[in-house]
XYZ file of N, CA, C and O in Angstrom:
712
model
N 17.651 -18.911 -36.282
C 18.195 -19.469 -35.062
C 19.419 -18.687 -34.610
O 19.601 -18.536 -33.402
N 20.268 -18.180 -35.496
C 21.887 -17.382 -35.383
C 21.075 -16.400 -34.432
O 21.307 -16.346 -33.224
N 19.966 -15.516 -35.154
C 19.291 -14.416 -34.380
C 18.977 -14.645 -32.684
O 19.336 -13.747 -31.923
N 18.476 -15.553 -32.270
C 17.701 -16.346 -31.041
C 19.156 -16.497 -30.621
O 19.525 -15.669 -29.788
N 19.845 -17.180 -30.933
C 21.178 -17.424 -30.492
C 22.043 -16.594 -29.340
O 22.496 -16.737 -28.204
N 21.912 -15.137 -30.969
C 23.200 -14.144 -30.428
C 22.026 -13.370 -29.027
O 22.631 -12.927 -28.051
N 20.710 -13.276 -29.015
C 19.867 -12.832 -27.486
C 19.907 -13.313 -26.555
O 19.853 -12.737 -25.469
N 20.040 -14.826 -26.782
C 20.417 -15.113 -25.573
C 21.999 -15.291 -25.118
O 22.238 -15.103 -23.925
N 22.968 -15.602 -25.897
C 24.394 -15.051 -25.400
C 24.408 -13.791 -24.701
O 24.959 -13.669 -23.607
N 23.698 -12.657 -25.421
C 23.561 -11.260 -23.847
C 22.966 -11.623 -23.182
O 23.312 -11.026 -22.163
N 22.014 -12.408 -22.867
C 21.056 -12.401 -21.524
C 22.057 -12.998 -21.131
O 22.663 -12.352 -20.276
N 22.558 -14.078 -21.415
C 23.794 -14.905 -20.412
C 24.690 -13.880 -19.789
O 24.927 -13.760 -18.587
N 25.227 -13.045 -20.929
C 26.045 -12.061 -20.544
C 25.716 -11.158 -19.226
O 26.419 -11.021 -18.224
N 24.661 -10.679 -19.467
C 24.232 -10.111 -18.381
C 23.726 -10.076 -17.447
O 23.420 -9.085 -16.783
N 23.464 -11.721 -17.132
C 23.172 -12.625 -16.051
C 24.427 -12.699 -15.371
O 24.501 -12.474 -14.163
N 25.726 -13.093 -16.285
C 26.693 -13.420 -15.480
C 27.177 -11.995 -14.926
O 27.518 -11.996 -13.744
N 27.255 -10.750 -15.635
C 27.497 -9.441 -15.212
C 26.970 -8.889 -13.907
O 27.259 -8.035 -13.069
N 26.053 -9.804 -14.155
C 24.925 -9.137 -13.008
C 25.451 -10.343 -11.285
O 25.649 -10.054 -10.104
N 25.476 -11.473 -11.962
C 26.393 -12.258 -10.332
C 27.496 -11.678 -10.242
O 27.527 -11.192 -9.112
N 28.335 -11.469 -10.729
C 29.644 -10.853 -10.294
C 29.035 -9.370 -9.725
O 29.594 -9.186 -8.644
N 28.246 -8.399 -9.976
C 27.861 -7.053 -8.976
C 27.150 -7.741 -8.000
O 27.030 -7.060 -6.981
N 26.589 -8.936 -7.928
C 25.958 -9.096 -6.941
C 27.074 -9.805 -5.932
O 27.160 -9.251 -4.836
N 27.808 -10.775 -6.113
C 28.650 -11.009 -4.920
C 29.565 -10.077 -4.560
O 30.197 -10.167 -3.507
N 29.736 -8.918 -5.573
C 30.752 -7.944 -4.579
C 29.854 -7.050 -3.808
O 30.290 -6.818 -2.681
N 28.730 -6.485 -4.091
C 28.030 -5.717 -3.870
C 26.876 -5.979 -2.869
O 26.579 -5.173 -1.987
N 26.392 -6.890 -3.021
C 24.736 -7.489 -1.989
C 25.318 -8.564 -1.446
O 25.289 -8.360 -0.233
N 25.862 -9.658 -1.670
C 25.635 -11.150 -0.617
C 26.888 -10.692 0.233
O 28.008 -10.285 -0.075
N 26.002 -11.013 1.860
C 26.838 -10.363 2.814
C 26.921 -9.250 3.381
O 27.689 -8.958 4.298
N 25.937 -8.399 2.732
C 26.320 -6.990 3.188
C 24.251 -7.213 4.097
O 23.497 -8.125 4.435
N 24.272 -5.956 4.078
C 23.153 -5.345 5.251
C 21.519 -5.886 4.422
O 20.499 -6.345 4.935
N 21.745 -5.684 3.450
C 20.732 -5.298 2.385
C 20.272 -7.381 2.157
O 19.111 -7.784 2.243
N 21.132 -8.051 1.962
C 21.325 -9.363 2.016
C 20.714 -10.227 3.139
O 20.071 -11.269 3.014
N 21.077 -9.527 4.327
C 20.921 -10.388 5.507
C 19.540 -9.347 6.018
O 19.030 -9.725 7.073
N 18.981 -8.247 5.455
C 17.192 -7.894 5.572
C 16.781 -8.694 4.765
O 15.871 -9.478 5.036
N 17.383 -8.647 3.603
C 16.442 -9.779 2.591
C 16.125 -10.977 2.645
O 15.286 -11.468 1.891
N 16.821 -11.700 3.650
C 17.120 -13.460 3.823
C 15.850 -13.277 5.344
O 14.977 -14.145 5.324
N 15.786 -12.589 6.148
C 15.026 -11.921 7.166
C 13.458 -12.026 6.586
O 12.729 -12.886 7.082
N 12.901 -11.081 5.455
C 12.317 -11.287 5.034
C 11.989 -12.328 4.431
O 10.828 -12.410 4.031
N 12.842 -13.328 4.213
C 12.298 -14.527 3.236
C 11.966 -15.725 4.445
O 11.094 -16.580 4.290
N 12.721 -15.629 5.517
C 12.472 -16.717 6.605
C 11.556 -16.350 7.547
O 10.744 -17.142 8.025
N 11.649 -15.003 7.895
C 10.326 -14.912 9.167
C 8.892 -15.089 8.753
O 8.016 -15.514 9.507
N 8.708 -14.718 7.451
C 6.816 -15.302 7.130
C 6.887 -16.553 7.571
O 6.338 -16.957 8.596
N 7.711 -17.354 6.653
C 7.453 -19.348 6.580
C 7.682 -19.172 8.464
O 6.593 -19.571 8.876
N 8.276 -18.903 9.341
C 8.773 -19.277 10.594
C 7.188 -18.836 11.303
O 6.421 -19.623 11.857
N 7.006 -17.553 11.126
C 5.757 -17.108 11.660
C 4.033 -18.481 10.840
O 2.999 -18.860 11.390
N 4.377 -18.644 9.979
C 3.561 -19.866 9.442
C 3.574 -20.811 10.260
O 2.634 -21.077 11.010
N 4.841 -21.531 10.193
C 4.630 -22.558 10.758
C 4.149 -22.671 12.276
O 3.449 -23.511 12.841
N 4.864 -21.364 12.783
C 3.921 -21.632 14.561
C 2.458 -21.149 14.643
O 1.735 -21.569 15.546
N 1.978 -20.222 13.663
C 0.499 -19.671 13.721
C -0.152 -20.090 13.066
O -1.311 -19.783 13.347
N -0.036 -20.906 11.959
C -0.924 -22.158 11.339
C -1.841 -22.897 11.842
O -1.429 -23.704 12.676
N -3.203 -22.908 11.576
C -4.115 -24.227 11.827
C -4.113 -25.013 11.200
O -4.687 -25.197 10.127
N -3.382 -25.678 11.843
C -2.355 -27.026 11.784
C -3.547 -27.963 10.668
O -3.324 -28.357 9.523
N -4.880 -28.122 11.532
C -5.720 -28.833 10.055
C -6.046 -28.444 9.014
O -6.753 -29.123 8.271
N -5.524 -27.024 8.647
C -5.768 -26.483 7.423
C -4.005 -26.445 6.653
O -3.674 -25.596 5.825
N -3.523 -27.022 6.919
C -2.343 -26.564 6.154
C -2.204 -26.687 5.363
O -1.829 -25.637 4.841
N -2.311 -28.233 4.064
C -2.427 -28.571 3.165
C -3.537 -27.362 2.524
O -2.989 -26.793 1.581
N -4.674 -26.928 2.738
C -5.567 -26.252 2.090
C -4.544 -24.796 1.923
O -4.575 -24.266 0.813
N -3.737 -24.217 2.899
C -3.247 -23.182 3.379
C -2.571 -23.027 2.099
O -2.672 -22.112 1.282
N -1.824 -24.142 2.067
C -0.363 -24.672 1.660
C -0.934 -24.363 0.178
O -0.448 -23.471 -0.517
N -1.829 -25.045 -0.175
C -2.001 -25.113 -1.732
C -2.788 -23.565 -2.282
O -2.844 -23.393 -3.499
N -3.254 -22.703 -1.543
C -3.540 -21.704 -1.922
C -1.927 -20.630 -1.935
O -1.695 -19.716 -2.727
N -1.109 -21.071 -0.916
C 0.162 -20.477 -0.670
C 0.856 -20.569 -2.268
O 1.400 -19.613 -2.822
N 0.723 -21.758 -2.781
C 2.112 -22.104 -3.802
C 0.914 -21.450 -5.071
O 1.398 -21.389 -6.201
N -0.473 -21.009 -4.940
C -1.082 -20.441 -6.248
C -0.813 -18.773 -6.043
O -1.100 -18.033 -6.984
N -0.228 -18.173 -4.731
C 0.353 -16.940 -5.195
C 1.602 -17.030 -5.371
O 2.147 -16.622 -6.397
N 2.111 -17.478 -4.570
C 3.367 -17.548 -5.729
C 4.043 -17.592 -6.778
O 5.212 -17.238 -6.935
N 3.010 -18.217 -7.847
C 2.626 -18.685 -8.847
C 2.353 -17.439 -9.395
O 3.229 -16.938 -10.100
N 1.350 -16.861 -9.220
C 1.009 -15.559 -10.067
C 1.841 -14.620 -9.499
O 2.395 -14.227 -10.526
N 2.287 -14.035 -8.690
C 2.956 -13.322 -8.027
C 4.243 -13.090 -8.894
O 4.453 -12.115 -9.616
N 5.184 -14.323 -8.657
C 6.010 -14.220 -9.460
C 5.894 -14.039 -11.130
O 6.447 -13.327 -11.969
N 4.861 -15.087 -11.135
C 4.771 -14.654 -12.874
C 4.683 -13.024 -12.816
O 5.698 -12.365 -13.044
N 3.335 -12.338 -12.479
C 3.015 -11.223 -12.712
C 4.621 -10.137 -12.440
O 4.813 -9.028 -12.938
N 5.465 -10.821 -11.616
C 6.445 -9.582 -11.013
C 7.514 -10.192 -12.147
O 8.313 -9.313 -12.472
N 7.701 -11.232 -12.711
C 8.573 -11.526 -13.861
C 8.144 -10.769 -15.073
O 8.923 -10.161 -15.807
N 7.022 -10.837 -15.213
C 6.557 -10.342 -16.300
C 6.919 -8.253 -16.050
O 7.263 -7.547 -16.998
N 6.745 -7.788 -14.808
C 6.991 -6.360 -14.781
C 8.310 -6.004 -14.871
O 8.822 -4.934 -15.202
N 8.815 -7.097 -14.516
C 10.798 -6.801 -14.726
C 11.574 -6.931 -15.949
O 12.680 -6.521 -16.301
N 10.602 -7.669 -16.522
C 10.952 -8.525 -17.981
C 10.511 -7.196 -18.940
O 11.191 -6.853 -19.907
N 9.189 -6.458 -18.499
C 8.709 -5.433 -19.134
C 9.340 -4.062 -19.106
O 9.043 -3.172 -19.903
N 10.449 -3.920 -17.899
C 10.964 -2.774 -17.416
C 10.200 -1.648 -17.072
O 10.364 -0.449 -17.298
N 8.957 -2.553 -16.220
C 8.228 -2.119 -15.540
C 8.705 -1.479 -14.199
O 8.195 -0.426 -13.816
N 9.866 -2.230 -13.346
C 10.391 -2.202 -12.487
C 11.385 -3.127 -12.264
O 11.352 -4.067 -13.058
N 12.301 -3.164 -11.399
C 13.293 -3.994 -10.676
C 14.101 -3.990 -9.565
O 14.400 -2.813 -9.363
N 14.476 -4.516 -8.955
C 14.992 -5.125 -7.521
C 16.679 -4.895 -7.396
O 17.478 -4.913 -8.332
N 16.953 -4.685 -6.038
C 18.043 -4.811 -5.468
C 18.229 -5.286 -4.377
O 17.235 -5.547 -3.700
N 19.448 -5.533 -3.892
C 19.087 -6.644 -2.402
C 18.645 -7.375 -2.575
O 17.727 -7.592 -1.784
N 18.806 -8.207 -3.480
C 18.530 -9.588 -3.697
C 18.828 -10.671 -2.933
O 20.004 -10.697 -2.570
N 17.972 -11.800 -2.480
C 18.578 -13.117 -1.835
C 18.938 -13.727 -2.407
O 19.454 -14.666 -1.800
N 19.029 -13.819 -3.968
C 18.786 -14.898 -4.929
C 19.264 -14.467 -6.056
O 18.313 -14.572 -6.831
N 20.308 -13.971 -6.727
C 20.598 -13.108 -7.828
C 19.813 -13.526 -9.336
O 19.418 -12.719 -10.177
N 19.722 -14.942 -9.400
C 19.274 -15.298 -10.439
C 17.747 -15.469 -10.777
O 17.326 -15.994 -11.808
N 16.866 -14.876 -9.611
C 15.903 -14.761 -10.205
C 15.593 -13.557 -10.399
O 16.116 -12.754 -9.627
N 14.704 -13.037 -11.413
C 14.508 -11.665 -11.725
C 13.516 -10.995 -10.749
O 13.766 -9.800 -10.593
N 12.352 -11.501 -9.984
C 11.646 -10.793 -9.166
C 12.505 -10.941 -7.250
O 13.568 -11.431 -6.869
N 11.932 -10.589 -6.885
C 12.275 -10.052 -5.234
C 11.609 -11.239 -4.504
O 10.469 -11.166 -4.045
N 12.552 -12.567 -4.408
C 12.321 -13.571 -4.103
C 10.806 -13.544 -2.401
O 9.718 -14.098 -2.248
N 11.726 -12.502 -1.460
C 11.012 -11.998 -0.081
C 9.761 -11.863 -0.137
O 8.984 -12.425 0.636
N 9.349 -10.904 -1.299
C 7.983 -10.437 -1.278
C 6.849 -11.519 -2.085
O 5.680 -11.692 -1.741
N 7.693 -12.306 -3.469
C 6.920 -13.039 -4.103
C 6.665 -14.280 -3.265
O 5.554 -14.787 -3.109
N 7.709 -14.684 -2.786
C 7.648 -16.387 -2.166
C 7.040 -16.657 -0.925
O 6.360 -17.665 -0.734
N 7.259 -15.795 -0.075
C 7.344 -15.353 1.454
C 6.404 -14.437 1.872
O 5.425 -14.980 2.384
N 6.364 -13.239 1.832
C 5.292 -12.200 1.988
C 3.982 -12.749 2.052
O 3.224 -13.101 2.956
N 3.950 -12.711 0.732
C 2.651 -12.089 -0.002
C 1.911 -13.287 0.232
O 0.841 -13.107 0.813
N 2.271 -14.752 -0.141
C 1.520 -16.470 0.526
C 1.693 -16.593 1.900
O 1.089 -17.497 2.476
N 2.407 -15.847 2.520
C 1.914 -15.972 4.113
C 0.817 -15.083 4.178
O -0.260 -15.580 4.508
N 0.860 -13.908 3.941
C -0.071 -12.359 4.163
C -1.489 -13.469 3.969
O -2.161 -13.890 4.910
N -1.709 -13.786 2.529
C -2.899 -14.387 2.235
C -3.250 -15.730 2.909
O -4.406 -16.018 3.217
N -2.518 -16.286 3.055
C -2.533 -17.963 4.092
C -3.604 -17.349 5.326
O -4.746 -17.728 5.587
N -2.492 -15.874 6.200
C -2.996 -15.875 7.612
C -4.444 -15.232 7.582
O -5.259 -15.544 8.450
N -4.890 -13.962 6.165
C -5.903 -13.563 6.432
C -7.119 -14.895 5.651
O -8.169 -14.282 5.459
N -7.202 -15.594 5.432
C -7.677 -17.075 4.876
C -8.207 -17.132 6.081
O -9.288 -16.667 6.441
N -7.340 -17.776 6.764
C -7.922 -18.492 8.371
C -8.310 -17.539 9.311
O -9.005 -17.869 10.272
N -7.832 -16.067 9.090
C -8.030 -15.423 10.571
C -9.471 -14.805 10.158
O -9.699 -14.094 9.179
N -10.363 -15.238 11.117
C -12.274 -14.922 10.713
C -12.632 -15.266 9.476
O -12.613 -14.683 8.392
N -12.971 -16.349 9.850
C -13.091 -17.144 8.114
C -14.176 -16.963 7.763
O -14.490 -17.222 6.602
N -15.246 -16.369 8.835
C -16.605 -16.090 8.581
C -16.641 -14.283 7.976
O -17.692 -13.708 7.694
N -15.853 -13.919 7.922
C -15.576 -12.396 7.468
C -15.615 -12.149 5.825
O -14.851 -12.633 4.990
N -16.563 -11.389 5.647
C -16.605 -11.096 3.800
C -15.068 -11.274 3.211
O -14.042 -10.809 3.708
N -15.168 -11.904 2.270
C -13.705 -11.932 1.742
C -13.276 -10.506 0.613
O -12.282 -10.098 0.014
N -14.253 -10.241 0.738
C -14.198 -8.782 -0.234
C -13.447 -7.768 1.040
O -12.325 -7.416 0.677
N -13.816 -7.255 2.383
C -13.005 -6.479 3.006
C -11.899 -6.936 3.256
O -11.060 -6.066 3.491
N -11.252 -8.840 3.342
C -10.413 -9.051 3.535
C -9.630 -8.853 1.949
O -8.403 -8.788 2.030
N -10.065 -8.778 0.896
C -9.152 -8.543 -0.610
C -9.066 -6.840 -0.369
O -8.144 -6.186 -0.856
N -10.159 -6.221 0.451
C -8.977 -4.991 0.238
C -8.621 -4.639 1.400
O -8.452 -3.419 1.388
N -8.401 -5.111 2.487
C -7.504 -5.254 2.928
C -6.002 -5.276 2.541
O -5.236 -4.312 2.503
N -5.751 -6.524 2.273
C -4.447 -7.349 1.599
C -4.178 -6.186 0.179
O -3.027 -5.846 -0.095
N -5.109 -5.780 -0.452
C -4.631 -4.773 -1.721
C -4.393 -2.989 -1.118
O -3.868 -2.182 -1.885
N -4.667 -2.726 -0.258
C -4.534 -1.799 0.160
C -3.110 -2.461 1.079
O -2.285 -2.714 0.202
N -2.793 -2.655 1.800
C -1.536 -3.266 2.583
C -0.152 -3.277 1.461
O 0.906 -2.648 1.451
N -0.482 -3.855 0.959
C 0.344 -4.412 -0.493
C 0.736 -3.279 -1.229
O 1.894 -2.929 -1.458
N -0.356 -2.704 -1.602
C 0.249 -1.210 -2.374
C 0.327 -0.410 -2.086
O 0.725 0.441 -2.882
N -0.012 -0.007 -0.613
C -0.210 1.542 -0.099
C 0.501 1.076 0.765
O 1.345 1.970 0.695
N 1.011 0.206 1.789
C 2.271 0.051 2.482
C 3.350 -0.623 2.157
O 4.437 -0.089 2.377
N 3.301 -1.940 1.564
C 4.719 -3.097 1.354
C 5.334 -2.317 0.402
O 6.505 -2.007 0.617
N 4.678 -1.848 -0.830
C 5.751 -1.472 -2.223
C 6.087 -0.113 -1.835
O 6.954 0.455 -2.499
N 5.297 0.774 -0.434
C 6.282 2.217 -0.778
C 7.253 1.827 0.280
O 8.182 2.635 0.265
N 7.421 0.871 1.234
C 8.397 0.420 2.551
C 9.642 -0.243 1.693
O 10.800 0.116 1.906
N 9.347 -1.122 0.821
C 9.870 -1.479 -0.280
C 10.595 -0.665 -1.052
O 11.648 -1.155 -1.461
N 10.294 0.683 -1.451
C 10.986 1.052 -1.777
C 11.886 2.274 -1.160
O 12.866 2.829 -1.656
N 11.399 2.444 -0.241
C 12.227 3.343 0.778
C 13.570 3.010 1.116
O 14.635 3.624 1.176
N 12.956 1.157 1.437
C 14.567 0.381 1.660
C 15.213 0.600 0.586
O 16.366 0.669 1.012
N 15.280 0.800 -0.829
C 15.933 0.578 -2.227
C 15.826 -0.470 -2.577
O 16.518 -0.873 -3.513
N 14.682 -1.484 -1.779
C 14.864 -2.676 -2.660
C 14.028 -2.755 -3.783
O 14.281 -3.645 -4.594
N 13.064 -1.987 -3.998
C 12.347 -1.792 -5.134
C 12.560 -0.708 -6.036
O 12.532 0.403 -5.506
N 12.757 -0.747 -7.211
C 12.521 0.467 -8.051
C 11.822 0.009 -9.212
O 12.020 -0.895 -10.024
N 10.406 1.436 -8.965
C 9.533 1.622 -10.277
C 9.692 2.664 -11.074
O 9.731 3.863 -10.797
N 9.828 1.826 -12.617
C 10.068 2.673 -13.975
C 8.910 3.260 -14.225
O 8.813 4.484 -14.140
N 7.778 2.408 -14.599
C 6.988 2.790 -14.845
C 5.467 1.871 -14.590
O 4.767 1.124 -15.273
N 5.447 2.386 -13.286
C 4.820 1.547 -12.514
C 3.990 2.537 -11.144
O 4.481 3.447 -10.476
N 3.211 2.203 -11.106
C 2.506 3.314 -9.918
C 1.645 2.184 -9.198
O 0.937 1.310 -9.699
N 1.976 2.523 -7.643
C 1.190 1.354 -7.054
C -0.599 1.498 -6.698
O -1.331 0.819 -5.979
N -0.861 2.698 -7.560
C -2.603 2.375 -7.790
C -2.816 0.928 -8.897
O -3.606 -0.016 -8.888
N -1.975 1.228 -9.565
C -2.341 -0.310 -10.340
C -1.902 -1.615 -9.791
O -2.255 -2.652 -10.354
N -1.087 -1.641 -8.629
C -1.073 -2.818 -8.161
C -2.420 -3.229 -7.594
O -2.946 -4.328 -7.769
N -3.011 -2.020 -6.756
C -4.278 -2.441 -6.038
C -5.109 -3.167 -6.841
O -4.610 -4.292 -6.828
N -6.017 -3.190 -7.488
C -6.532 -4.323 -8.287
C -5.824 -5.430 -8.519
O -6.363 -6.522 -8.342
N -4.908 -5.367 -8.820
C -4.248 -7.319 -8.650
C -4.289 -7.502 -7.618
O -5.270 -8.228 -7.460
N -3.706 -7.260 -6.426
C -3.862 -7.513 -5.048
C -4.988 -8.409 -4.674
O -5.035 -9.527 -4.159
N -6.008 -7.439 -5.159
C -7.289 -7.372 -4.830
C -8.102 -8.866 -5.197
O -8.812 -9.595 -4.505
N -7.569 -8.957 -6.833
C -8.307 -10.050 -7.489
C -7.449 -11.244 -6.977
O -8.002 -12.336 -6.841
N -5.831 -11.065 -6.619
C -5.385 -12.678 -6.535
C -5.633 -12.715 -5.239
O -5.235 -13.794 -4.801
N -6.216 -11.889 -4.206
C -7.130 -12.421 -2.613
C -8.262 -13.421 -3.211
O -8.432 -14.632 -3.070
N -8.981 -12.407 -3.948
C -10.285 -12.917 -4.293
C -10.267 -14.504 -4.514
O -10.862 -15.413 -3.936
N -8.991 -14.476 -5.999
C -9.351 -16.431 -6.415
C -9.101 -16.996 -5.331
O -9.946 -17.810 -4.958
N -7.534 -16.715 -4.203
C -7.281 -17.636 -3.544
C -7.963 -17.407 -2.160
O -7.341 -17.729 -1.148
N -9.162 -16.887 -2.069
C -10.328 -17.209 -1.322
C -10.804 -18.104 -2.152
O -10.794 -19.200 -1.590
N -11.190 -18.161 -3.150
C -12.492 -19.166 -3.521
C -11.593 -20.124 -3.561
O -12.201 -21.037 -3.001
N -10.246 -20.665 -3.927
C -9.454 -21.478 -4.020
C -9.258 -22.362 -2.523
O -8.847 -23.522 -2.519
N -9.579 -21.700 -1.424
C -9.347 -22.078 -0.453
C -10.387 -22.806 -0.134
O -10.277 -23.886 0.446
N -11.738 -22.172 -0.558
C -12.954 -23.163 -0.106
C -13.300 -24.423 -1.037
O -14.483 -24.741 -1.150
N -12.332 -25.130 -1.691
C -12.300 -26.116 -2.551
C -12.678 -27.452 -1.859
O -11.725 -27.784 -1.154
N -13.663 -28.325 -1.782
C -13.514 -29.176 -0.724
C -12.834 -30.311 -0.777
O -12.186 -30.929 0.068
N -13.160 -30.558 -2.281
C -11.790 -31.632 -2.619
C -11.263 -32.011 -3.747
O -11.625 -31.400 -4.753
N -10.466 -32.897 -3.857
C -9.993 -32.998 -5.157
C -10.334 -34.642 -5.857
O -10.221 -35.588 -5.079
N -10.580 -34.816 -6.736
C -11.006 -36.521 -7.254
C -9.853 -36.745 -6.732
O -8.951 -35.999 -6.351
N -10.076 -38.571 -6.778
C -8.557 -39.305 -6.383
C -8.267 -39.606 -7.606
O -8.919 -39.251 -8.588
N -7.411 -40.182 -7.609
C -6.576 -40.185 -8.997
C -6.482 -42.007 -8.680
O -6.037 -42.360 -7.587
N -6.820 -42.818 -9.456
C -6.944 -44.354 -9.929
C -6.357 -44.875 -10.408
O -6.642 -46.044 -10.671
């Protein structure tokens, strides 16, 4: 337990190291107020371009990328796979904009827009978008940096978390609960 102990006293450490560079350095400055930009215009653009009777369906495929999204981008930061700057959020380890915001709107709007359209051109779509434009725009800004990470391997995740949260979307219902 002493062992477990003294690891996480540095992670604390360097959690708190890491808010103090972040309020002198990011909250407030340019990089801060693109990032807060990015985190509000998807949900804003949602809420007015939404079919309004699909939202709940929208909604619940929305909070299952997020879900993997973040896991998967916790897990690449955690791996020193990569990591973020310009943060909205200092204390979480992935890029709040792209996991929370982006990427569950991106998939919400191509869901509804031609719903009669193979969902396979719409997954690569969204995986080609994602890795061949968001993560190199991403990192142009400096808000991304990859260690060891190449965005041909994002394309297949992309690809597959379109895929579930297509089939996720055509769910018709759920038991009631008694």
């Amino acid at each position: 337990m002493k062992i477990v102990g003294d690891i996480y006293d540095r992670v604390h450490k360097a959690n708190y190291e890491y808010l103090d560079f972040w309020l002198e350095n990011t909250f407030l400055h340019w990089d801060f107020w693109l990032s807060l930009a990015f985190t509000l215009i998807p949900w804003i653009l949602f809420i007015l371009f939404r079919k309004k009777e699909s939202t709940y369906r929208l909604l619940f495929v929305g909070l299952f990328v997020v879900i993997f999204a973040s896991w998967f981008d916790f897990l690449g930061v955690v791996g020193g796979l990569w990591f973020y700057t310009g943060k909205v959020v200092p204390t979480i380890p992935s890029y709040m904009p792209w996991d929370f915001c982006i990427l569950p709107v991106f998939v919400m709007f191509l869901i509804q827009f031609k719903p009669e359209m193979k969902p396979f051109w719409k997954g690569l779509f969204f995986a080609s978008v994602g890795s061949f434009i968001g993560e190199p725009f991403f990192k142009w800004l400096g808000f991304y940096v990859s260690i060891h990470w190449n965005k041909f391997y994002s394309f297949p995740i992309y690809f597959v978390l379109f895929m579930i949260c297509h089939r996720l979307s055509k769910v018709n219902q759920f038991e009631r609960i008694e």
